[in-house]
CSV table of C-alpha atoms and ligand atoms in Angstrom, one decimal:
chain,number,residue,atom,x,y,z
A,1,UNK,CA,80.9,101.2,90.2
A,2,UNK,CA,82.3,104.8,89.2
A,3,UNK,CA,82.7,107.0,92.3
A,4,UNK,CA,81.3,110.6,92.3
A,5,UNK,CA,82.2,113.3,94.5
A,6,UNK,CA,78.6,113.8,95.6
A,7,UNK,CA,76.4,112.0,98.2
A,8,UNK,CA,73.0,112.6,99.5
A,9,UNK,CA,72.5,115.1,102.3
A,10,UNK,CA,71.7,112.6,104.9
A,11,UNK,CA,74.7,110.4,104.0
A,12,UNK,CA,77.0,113.4,104.4
A,13,UNK,CA,75.4,114.4,107.6
A,14,UNK,CA,75.7,110.9,109.2
A,15,UNK,CA,79.3,110.7,108.0
A,16,UNK,CA,80.2,114.2,109.6
A,17,UNK,CA,78.5,113.1,112.9
A,18,UNK,CA,80.5,109.7,112.8
A,19,UNK,CA,83.7,111.5,112.0
A,20,UNK,CA,83.2,114.5,114.3
A,21,UNK,CA,84.7,112.9,117.4
A,22,UNK,CA,88.5,112.6,118.3
A,23,UNK,CA,88.8,108.8,118.7
A,24,UNK,CA,86.8,108.1,115.6
A,25,UNK,CA,88.8,110.5,113.6
A,26,UNK,CA,92.0,108.9,114.8
A,27,UNK,CA,90.4,105.5,113.9
A,28,UNK,CA,89.8,106.8,110.4
A,29,UNK,CA,93.4,108.0,110.1
A,30,UNK,CA,94.7,104.6,111.2
A,31,UNK,CA,92.4,102.6,109.1
A,32,UNK,CA,93.6,104.6,106.1
A,33,UNK,CA,97.1,103.4,106.9
A,34,UNK,CA,96.3,99.7,107.4
A,35,UNK,CA,93.8,96.9,107.6
A,36,UNK,CA,93.5,96.2,111.4
A,37,UNK,CA,91.6,94.0,113.9
A,38,UNK,CA,89.8,95.4,117.1
A,39,UNK,CA,92.5,93.9,119.2
A,40,UNK,CA,95.1,95.7,117.3
A,41,UNK,CA,93.2,99.0,117.5
A,42,UNK,CA,92.7,98.5,121.2
A,43,UNK,CA,96.4,98.2,121.7
A,44,UNK,CA,97.2,101.2,119.6
A,45,UNK,CA,94.5,103.5,121.2
A,46,UNK,CA,94.9,102.2,124.8
A,47,UNK,CA,91.0,102.2,125.1
A,48,UNK,CA,88.7,99.4,126.2
A,49,UNK,CA,87.4,96.9,123.5
A,50,UNK,CA,83.8,97.8,124.0
A,51,UNK,CA,84.6,101.4,123.5
A,52,UNK,CA,86.7,100.9,120.4
A,53,UNK,CA,84.0,98.4,119.1
A,54,UNK,CA,81.2,101.1,119.5
A,55,UNK,CA,83.3,103.6,117.7
A,56,UNK,CA,83.9,101.3,114.8
A,57,UNK,CA,80.3,100.4,114.5
A,58,UNK,CA,79.4,104.1,114.1
A,59,UNK,CA,82.0,104.5,111.4
A,60,UNK,CA,80.9,101.4,109.6
A,61,UNK,CA,77.1,102.6,109.8
A,62,UNK,CA,78.1,105.9,108.4
A,63,UNK,CA,80.0,104.3,105.4
A,64,UNK,CA,83.2,105.6,106.3
A,65,UNK,CA,84.8,102.3,107.3
A,66,UNK,CA,84.4,98.7,105.9
A,67,UNK,CA,84.6,95.4,107.7
A,68,UNK,CA,85.4,92.1,106.6
A,69,UNK,CA,84.9,88.9,108.8
A,70,UNK,CA,87.2,86.0,108.2
A,71,UNK,CA,86.9,83.1,110.7
A,72,UNK,CA,87.1,84.5,114.2
A,73,UNK,CA,88.8,87.7,113.0
A,74,UNK,CA,87.2,90.8,111.8
A,75,UNK,CA,89.3,93.4,109.8
A,76,UNK,CA,88.4,96.9,109.4
A,77,UNK,CA,89.7,99.3,106.7
A,78,UNK,CA,88.8,102.7,105.4
A,79,UNK,CA,85.9,102.6,103.1
A,80,UNK,CA,86.9,101.7,99.5
A,81,UNK,CA,83.4,101.9,97.8
A,82,UNK,CA,80.2,103.8,98.1
A,83,UNK,CA,79.3,107.5,98.2
A,84,UNK,CA,81.3,108.2,101.5
A,85,UNK,CA,84.5,106.5,100.4
A,86,UNK,CA,86.1,109.6,98.8
A,87,UNK,CA,84.9,111.7,101.6
A,88,UNK,CA,86.6,109.5,104.1
A,89,UNK,CA,89.9,109.6,102.3
A,90,UNK,CA,89.5,113.3,101.7
A,91,UNK,CA,89.1,113.8,105.5
A,92,UNK,CA,92.2,111.8,106.3
A,93,UNK,CA,94.2,113.6,103.6
A,94,UNK,CA,93.4,116.9,105.1
A,95,UNK,CA,94.6,116.0,108.5
A,96,UNK,CA,98.1,117.7,109.3
A,97,UNK,CA,100.5,114.8,109.5
A,98,UNK,CA,102.5,116.5,112.4
A,99,UNK,CA,99.6,116.3,114.9
A,100,UNK,CA,100.8,114.9,118.1
A,101,UNK,CA,98.0,112.5,118.7
A,102,UNK,CA,98.2,111.2,115.2
A,103,UNK,CA,102.0,110.8,115.4
A,104,UNK,CA,101.6,108.9,118.7
A,105,UNK,CA,99.1,106.6,116.9
A,106,UNK,CA,101.5,105.9,114.0
A,107,UNK,CA,104.2,105.2,116.4
A,108,UNK,CA,102.1,102.6,118.1
A,109,UNK,CA,100.9,101.3,114.8
A,110,UNK,CA,104.5,100.8,113.7
A,111,UNK,CA,105.1,98.8,117.1
A,112,UNK,CA,102.1,96.4,116.4
A,113,UNK,CA,103.3,96.0,113.0
A,114,UNK,CA,106.9,95.3,114.1
A,115,UNK,CA,105.7,92.8,116.7
A,116,UNK,CA,103.6,91.1,114.0
A,117,UNK,CA,106.5,91.1,111.7
A,118,UNK,CA,108.8,89.6,114.3
A,119,UNK,CA,106.3,86.9,115.1
A,120,UNK,CA,106.1,85.9,111.6
A,121,UNK,CA,110.0,86.1,111.0
A,122,UNK,CA,110.3,83.8,114.0
A,123,UNK,CA,107.9,81.3,112.5
A,124,UNK,CA,109.9,81.4,109.2
A,125,UNK,CA,113.1,81.1,111.0
A,126,UNK,CA,111.8,78.0,112.9
A,127,UNK,CA,110.3,76.4,109.7
A,128,UNK,CA,113.0,77.3,107.1
A,129,UNK,CA,114.4,73.8,106.8
A,130,UNK,CA,111.1,72.0,106.6
A,131,UNK,CA,109.2,74.5,104.5
A,132,UNK,CA,108.5,72.0,101.7
A,133,UNK,CA,106.5,69.8,104.2
A,134,UNK,CA,104.2,72.9,105.1
A,135,UNK,CA,103.6,73.3,101.4
A,136,UNK,CA,102.1,70.0,101.3
A,137,UNK,CA,98.8,71.2,103.2
A,138,UNK,CA,97.3,72.3,99.9
A,139,UNK,CA,96.5,70.6,96.7
A,140,UNK,CA,99.6,68.7,95.3
A,141,UNK,CA,102.5,71.1,94.5
A,142,UNK,CA,102.9,69.4,91.0
A,143,UNK,CA,99.5,70.5,90.0
A,144,UNK,CA,100.1,74.0,91.3
A,145,UNK,CA,103.4,74.2,89.5
A,146,UNK,CA,101.8,72.8,86.2
A,147,UNK,CA,99.1,75.7,86.5
A,148,UNK,CA,101.9,78.3,87.1
A,149,UNK,CA,103.9,77.1,84.0
A,150,UNK,CA,100.8,77.3,82.0
A,151,UNK,CA,100.0,80.8,83.3
A,152,UNK,CA,103.4,82.2,82.5
A,153,UNK,CA,104.0,80.4,79.3
A,154,UNK,CA,107.3,79.4,77.7
A,155,UNK,CA,108.3,82.6,76.2
A,156,UNK,CA,111.8,83.9,77.3
A,157,UNK,CA,111.8,86.6,79.9
A,158,UNK,CA,114.4,89.3,80.5
A,159,UNK,CA,114.0,89.6,84.1
A,160,UNK,CA,111.8,87.7,86.6
A,161,UNK,CA,111.1,88.5,90.2
A,162,UNK,CA,110.0,86.2,93.0
A,163,UNK,CA,108.6,88.0,95.9
A,164,UNK,CA,108.7,86.1,99.2
A,165,UNK,CA,110.9,83.6,97.6
A,166,UNK,CA,111.2,81.4,100.8
A,167,UNK,CA,113.0,78.3,100.1
A,168,UNK,CA,113.4,79.5,96.4
A,169,UNK,CA,111.4,76.9,94.5
A,170,UNK,CA,109.6,79.5,92.4
A,171,UNK,CA,113.1,80.6,91.3
A,172,UNK,CA,113.9,77.1,90.0
A,173,UNK,CA,110.8,77.4,87.7
A,174,UNK,CA,111.6,81.0,86.5
A,175,UNK,CA,115.4,80.8,86.2
A,176,UNK,CA,115.6,78.7,83.1
A,177,UNK,CA,113.1,81.1,81.3
A,178,UNK,CA,114.8,84.3,82.3
A,179,UNK,CA,118.1,86.0,81.6
A,180,UNK,CA,118.0,87.0,85.2
A,181,UNK,CA,116.0,86.0,88.2
A,182,UNK,CA,115.7,87.8,91.4
A,183,UNK,CA,114.3,86.5,94.7
A,184,UNK,CA,113.4,88.7,97.7
A,185,UNK,CA,112.7,87.7,101.2
A,186,UNK,CA,112.9,89.3,104.6
A,187,UNK,CA,114.0,86.2,106.3
A,188,UNK,CA,117.8,85.4,106.4
A,189,UNK,CA,117.0,81.8,107.3
A,190,UNK,CA,114.6,81.2,104.3
A,191,UNK,CA,117.2,83.0,102.1
A,192,UNK,CA,120.0,80.6,103.1
A,193,UNK,CA,117.7,77.6,102.2
A,194,UNK,CA,117.0,79.4,98.9
A,195,UNK,CA,120.7,79.9,98.4
A,196,UNK,CA,121.5,76.2,98.9
A,197,UNK,CA,118.7,75.3,96.5
A,198,UNK,CA,120.0,77.7,93.8
A,199,UNK,CA,123.6,76.4,94.2
A,200,UNK,CA,122.4,72.8,94.1
A,201,UNK,CA,120.5,73.4,90.9
A,202,UNK,CA,123.5,75.3,89.4
A,203,UNK,CA,121.4,78.3,88.7
A,204,UNK,CA,124.0,81.1,87.8
A,205,UNK,CA,121.5,83.7,86.6
A,206,UNK,CA,119.7,84.0,90.1
A,207,UNK,CA,120.2,86.8,92.6
A,208,UNK,CA,118.9,86.7,96.2
A,209,UNK,CA,118.3,89.8,98.1
A,210,UNK,CA,117.0,90.3,101.7
A,211,UNK,CA,114.3,93.0,101.6
A,212,UNK,CA,110.8,93.9,102.5
A,213,UNK,CA,107.9,93.2,100.0
A,214,UNK,CA,106.6,96.7,100.9
A,215,UNK,CA,109.8,98.4,100.0
A,216,UNK,CA,111.3,96.2,97.3
A,217,UNK,CA,115.1,96.4,96.9
A,218,UNK,CA,114.8,96.2,93.2
A,219,UNK,CA,114.5,98.6,90.1
A,220,UNK,CA,111.1,99.9,89.2
A,221,UNK,CA,109.6,99.5,85.7
A,222,UNK,CA,112.0,96.6,85.1
A,223,UNK,CA,110.6,93.1,85.5
A,224,UNK,CA,108.5,91.4,82.8
A,225,UNK,CA,107.3,88.9,85.3
A,226,UNK,CA,106.7,88.9,89.1
A,227,UNK,CA,105.4,86.0,91.2
A,228,UNK,CA,104.0,86.1,94.8
A,229,UNK,CA,103.5,82.4,95.6
A,230,UNK,CA,101.9,81.6,99.0
A,231,UNK,CA,103.0,85.0,100.6
A,232,UNK,CA,99.8,87.2,100.5
A,233,UNK,CA,98.0,85.4,103.4
A,234,UNK,CA,101.0,86.4,105.8
A,235,UNK,CA,100.8,90.0,105.0
A,236,UNK,CA,98.8,92.8,106.9
A,237,UNK,CA,98.5,95.0,103.8
A,238,UNK,CA,98.1,92.8,100.8
A,239,UNK,CA,97.0,95.7,98.5
A,240,UNK,CA,100.1,97.6,99.3
A,241,UNK,CA,102.3,94.5,98.6
A,242,UNK,CA,100.6,94.3,95.1
A,243,UNK,CA,101.1,98.0,94.4
A,244,UNK,CA,104.8,97.7,95.2
A,245,UNK,CA,105.0,94.5,92.9
A,246,UNK,CA,103.3,96.4,90.2
A,247,UNK,CA,105.8,99.3,90.5
A,248,UNK,CA,108.6,96.7,89.7
A,249,UNK,CA,106.9,95.7,86.4
A,250,UNK,CA,108.0,97.1,83.0
A,251,UNK,CA,105.1,98.1,80.7
A,252,UNK,CA,103.2,95.2,79.8
A,253,UNK,CA,104.9,93.0,82.6
A,254,UNK,CA,102.8,90.4,84.4
A,255,UNK,CA,102.1,89.7,88.0
A,256,UNK,CA,101.2,86.1,89.0
A,257,UNK,CA,99.7,85.8,92.5
A,258,UNK,CA,99.2,82.2,93.8
A,259,UNK,CA,97.5,81.7,97.1
A,260,UNK,CA,94.7,80.0,99.0
A,261,UNK,CA,91.0,80.5,98.1
A,262,UNK,CA,88.9,81.3,101.2
A,263,UNK,CA,89.1,78.6,103.7
A,264,UNK,CA,88.0,78.0,107.3
A,265,UNK,CA,91.1,76.6,108.9
A,266,UNK,CA,91.4,78.9,111.6
A,267,UNK,CA,94.1,76.9,113.3
A,268,UNK,CA,96.6,78.0,110.5
A,269,UNK,CA,96.7,81.4,112.2
A,270,UNK,CA,98.2,80.0,115.5
A,271,UNK,CA,100.0,77.0,114.0
A,272,UNK,CA,101.4,78.7,110.8
A,273,UNK,CA,101.3,82.5,111.4
A,274,UNK,CA,98.6,82.9,108.6
A,275,UNK,CA,96.9,86.4,108.9
A,276,UNK,CA,94.3,85.9,106.2
A,277,UNK,CA,92.2,82.8,105.6
A,278,UNK,CA,92.7,82.9,101.8
A,279,UNK,CA,91.3,85.4,99.3
A,280,UNK,CA,88.2,85.6,97.2
A,281,UNK,CA,88.6,85.9,93.5
A,282,UNK,CA,87.2,89.4,93.3
A,283,UNK,CA,89.5,90.5,96.3
A,284,UNK,CA,92.8,89.8,94.5
A,285,UNK,CA,91.4,90.9,91.1
A,286,UNK,CA,90.5,94.2,92.8
A,287,UNK,CA,94.0,94.5,94.4
A,288,UNK,CA,95.3,94.3,90.8
A,289,UNK,CA,93.0,96.8,89.3
A,290,UNK,CA,93.7,99.2,92.1
A,291,UNK,CA,97.4,98.8,91.4
A,292,UNK,CA,97.2,99.9,87.8
A,293,UNK,CA,97.2,96.3,86.4
A,294,UNK,CA,94.6,94.8,84.1
A,295,UNK,CA,93.2,91.6,85.7
A,296,UNK,CA,93.9,88.8,83.1
A,297,UNK,CA,92.7,85.5,84.5
A,298,UNK,CA,91.9,83.5,87.7
A,299,UNK,CA,92.2,79.8,87.9
A,300,UNK,CA,91.1,77.7,91.0
A,301,UNK,CA,92.8,74.4,91.8
A,302,UNK,CA,90.2,72.5,94.0
A,303,UNK,CA,91.2,69.4,95.9
A,304,UNK,CA,90.1,66.1,94.1
A,305,UNK,CA,88.1,63.6,96.1
A,306,UNK,CA,91.1,61.6,97.1
A,307,UNK,CA,92.9,64.7,98.4
A,308,UNK,CA,90.1,65.5,101.1
A,309,UNK,CA,91.0,68.2,103.7
A,310,UNK,CA,93.4,69.9,101.5
A,311,UNK,CA,93.0,73.6,100.6
A,312,UNK,CA,92.1,75.2,97.2
A,313,UNK,CA,94.7,77.1,95.5
A,314,UNK,CA,94.0,80.1,93.3
A,315,UNK,CA,96.2,81.7,90.7
A,316,UNK,CA,95.5,85.4,89.6
A,317,UNK,CA,97.3,87.0,86.6
A,318,UNK,CA,97.4,90.7,86.1
A,319,UNK,CA,99.2,92.6,83.4
A,320,UNK,CA,100.7,96.2,83.6
A,321,UNK,CA,98.4,98.4,81.5
A,322,UNK,CA,101.1,100.5,79.7
A,323,UNK,CA,102.1,99.6,76.1
A,324,UNK,CA,105.0,97.3,75.9
A,325,UNK,CA,107.8,99.5,74.5
A,326,UNK,CA,111.0,97.8,72.7
A,327,UNK,CA,112.5,95.7,75.5
A,328,UNK,CA,115.5,97.3,77.0
A,329,UNK,CA,118.4,94.7,76.9
A,330,UNK,CA,119.8,93.7,80.2
A,331,UNK,CA,123.3,94.6,79.0
A,332,UNK,CA,122.4,98.3,79.1
A,333,UNK,CA,120.2,98.2,82.1
A,334,UNK,CA,121.7,95.8,84.5
A,335,UNK,CA,119.7,94.5,87.5
A,336,UNK,CA,121.2,96.5,90.5
B,1,LIG,C1,105.2,80.6,102.5
B,1,LIG,S1,106.7,81.3,102.6
B,1,LIG,C2,107.5,80.9,101.0
B,1,LIG,C3,106.8,80.8,99.9
B,1,LIG,C4,107.6,80.6,98.6
B,1,LIG,N1,107.1,81.7,97.6
B,1,LIG,C5,107.5,79.3,98.0
B,1,LIG,O1,107.0,79.3,96.8
B,1,LIG,O2,107.7,78.3,98.8
B,1,LIG,C6,106.4,83.0,102.6
B,1,LIG,C7,107.7,83.8,102.6
B,1,LIG,O3,107.3,85.1,102.6
B,1,LIG,C8,108.4,85.8,103.3
B,1,LIG,N2,107.8,87.0,103.7
B,1,LIG,C9,106.8,87.3,104.6
B,1,LIG,N3,106.5,88.6,104.8
B,1,LIG,C10,107.5,89.3,104.1
B,1,LIG,C11,107.8,90.6,103.7
B,1,LIG,N4,107.0,91.7,104.3
B,1,LIG,N5,108.8,90.9,103.0
B,1,LIG,C12,109.6,89.9,102.4
B,1,LIG,N6,109.3,88.6,102.6
B,1,LIG,C13,108.3,88.3,103.4
B,1,LIG,C14,108.7,84.9,104.4
B,1,LIG,O4,109.9,85.3,105.0
B,1,LIG,C15,108.6,83.6,103.8
B,1,LIG,O5,109.8,83.1,103.3
């Protein structure tokens, strides 16, 4: 739905009433930064859970904040749609970034994110060697890989990027198609598993880099294919990750996201550090569109009857909207 700058009088009045209180304005500013749970907001603000919940309820009712329940967790984020979404974003943009309260909130948000990242990193460090077993929780990997091959096609690529490469399996699929393939992961343990795999397979056109998906250590506007396979559900800000991936794509470049469809296996949060219990088709398509990509296709791989209990895996393909110019040869524009 196209967003307009205008909303009915009553809507603006209730939005002003909801935002016109110190804690709620701080909440709005935090939720413009990240999608957060009540527990995280309680930690950041240092206020009781009932109080924070009450403030959130008012913000949601006024259309300034949206909520999304997923299993036992509820995520809150600044409104993305509706007549008050632009208003909410505008209010936050007008706040002076040097304000002491907001700076303190940001600092605690950074601590919460850091703690979460460390928890995930500990998980990956502990599971690096057995990662291939964990992959077996969903529909068989052969089916997923066949669908990936089909989605990306057999056309040669200049440069391919594997985001959250983990043990590097996707690099094995991409490297034979590409002049150069780059795998990025934040976990040194995962990267050493990937390095061993790449060496074993004799892939000489692969580079591995330690780095954060939110601040990719790669050239922008360069890659003609990026893949994010089973990574999105660990991230606290999937939209930001997709925006950053889109930044790495050259005009006409494609992004393939492979992840779980919505599921109810809450225990994966505790046992396997999952943050999100899968994604709906519309959600990832929306992330792509908001990142300047055309959403090209989605495919769901549901478990067959004999694979009971396993999870559905979805593939989403997006393409950079800019026209594809003459490909720049790698010899003149080397991957950093
Ligand atoms: C499920 S695992 C590996 C999946 C891998 N793509 C595969 O196909 O096997 C997810 C990977 O994402 C990485 N990861 C999670 N958050 C990350 C971040 N913010 N930046 C970079 N890597 C991240 C983890 O270290 C982990 O190796």
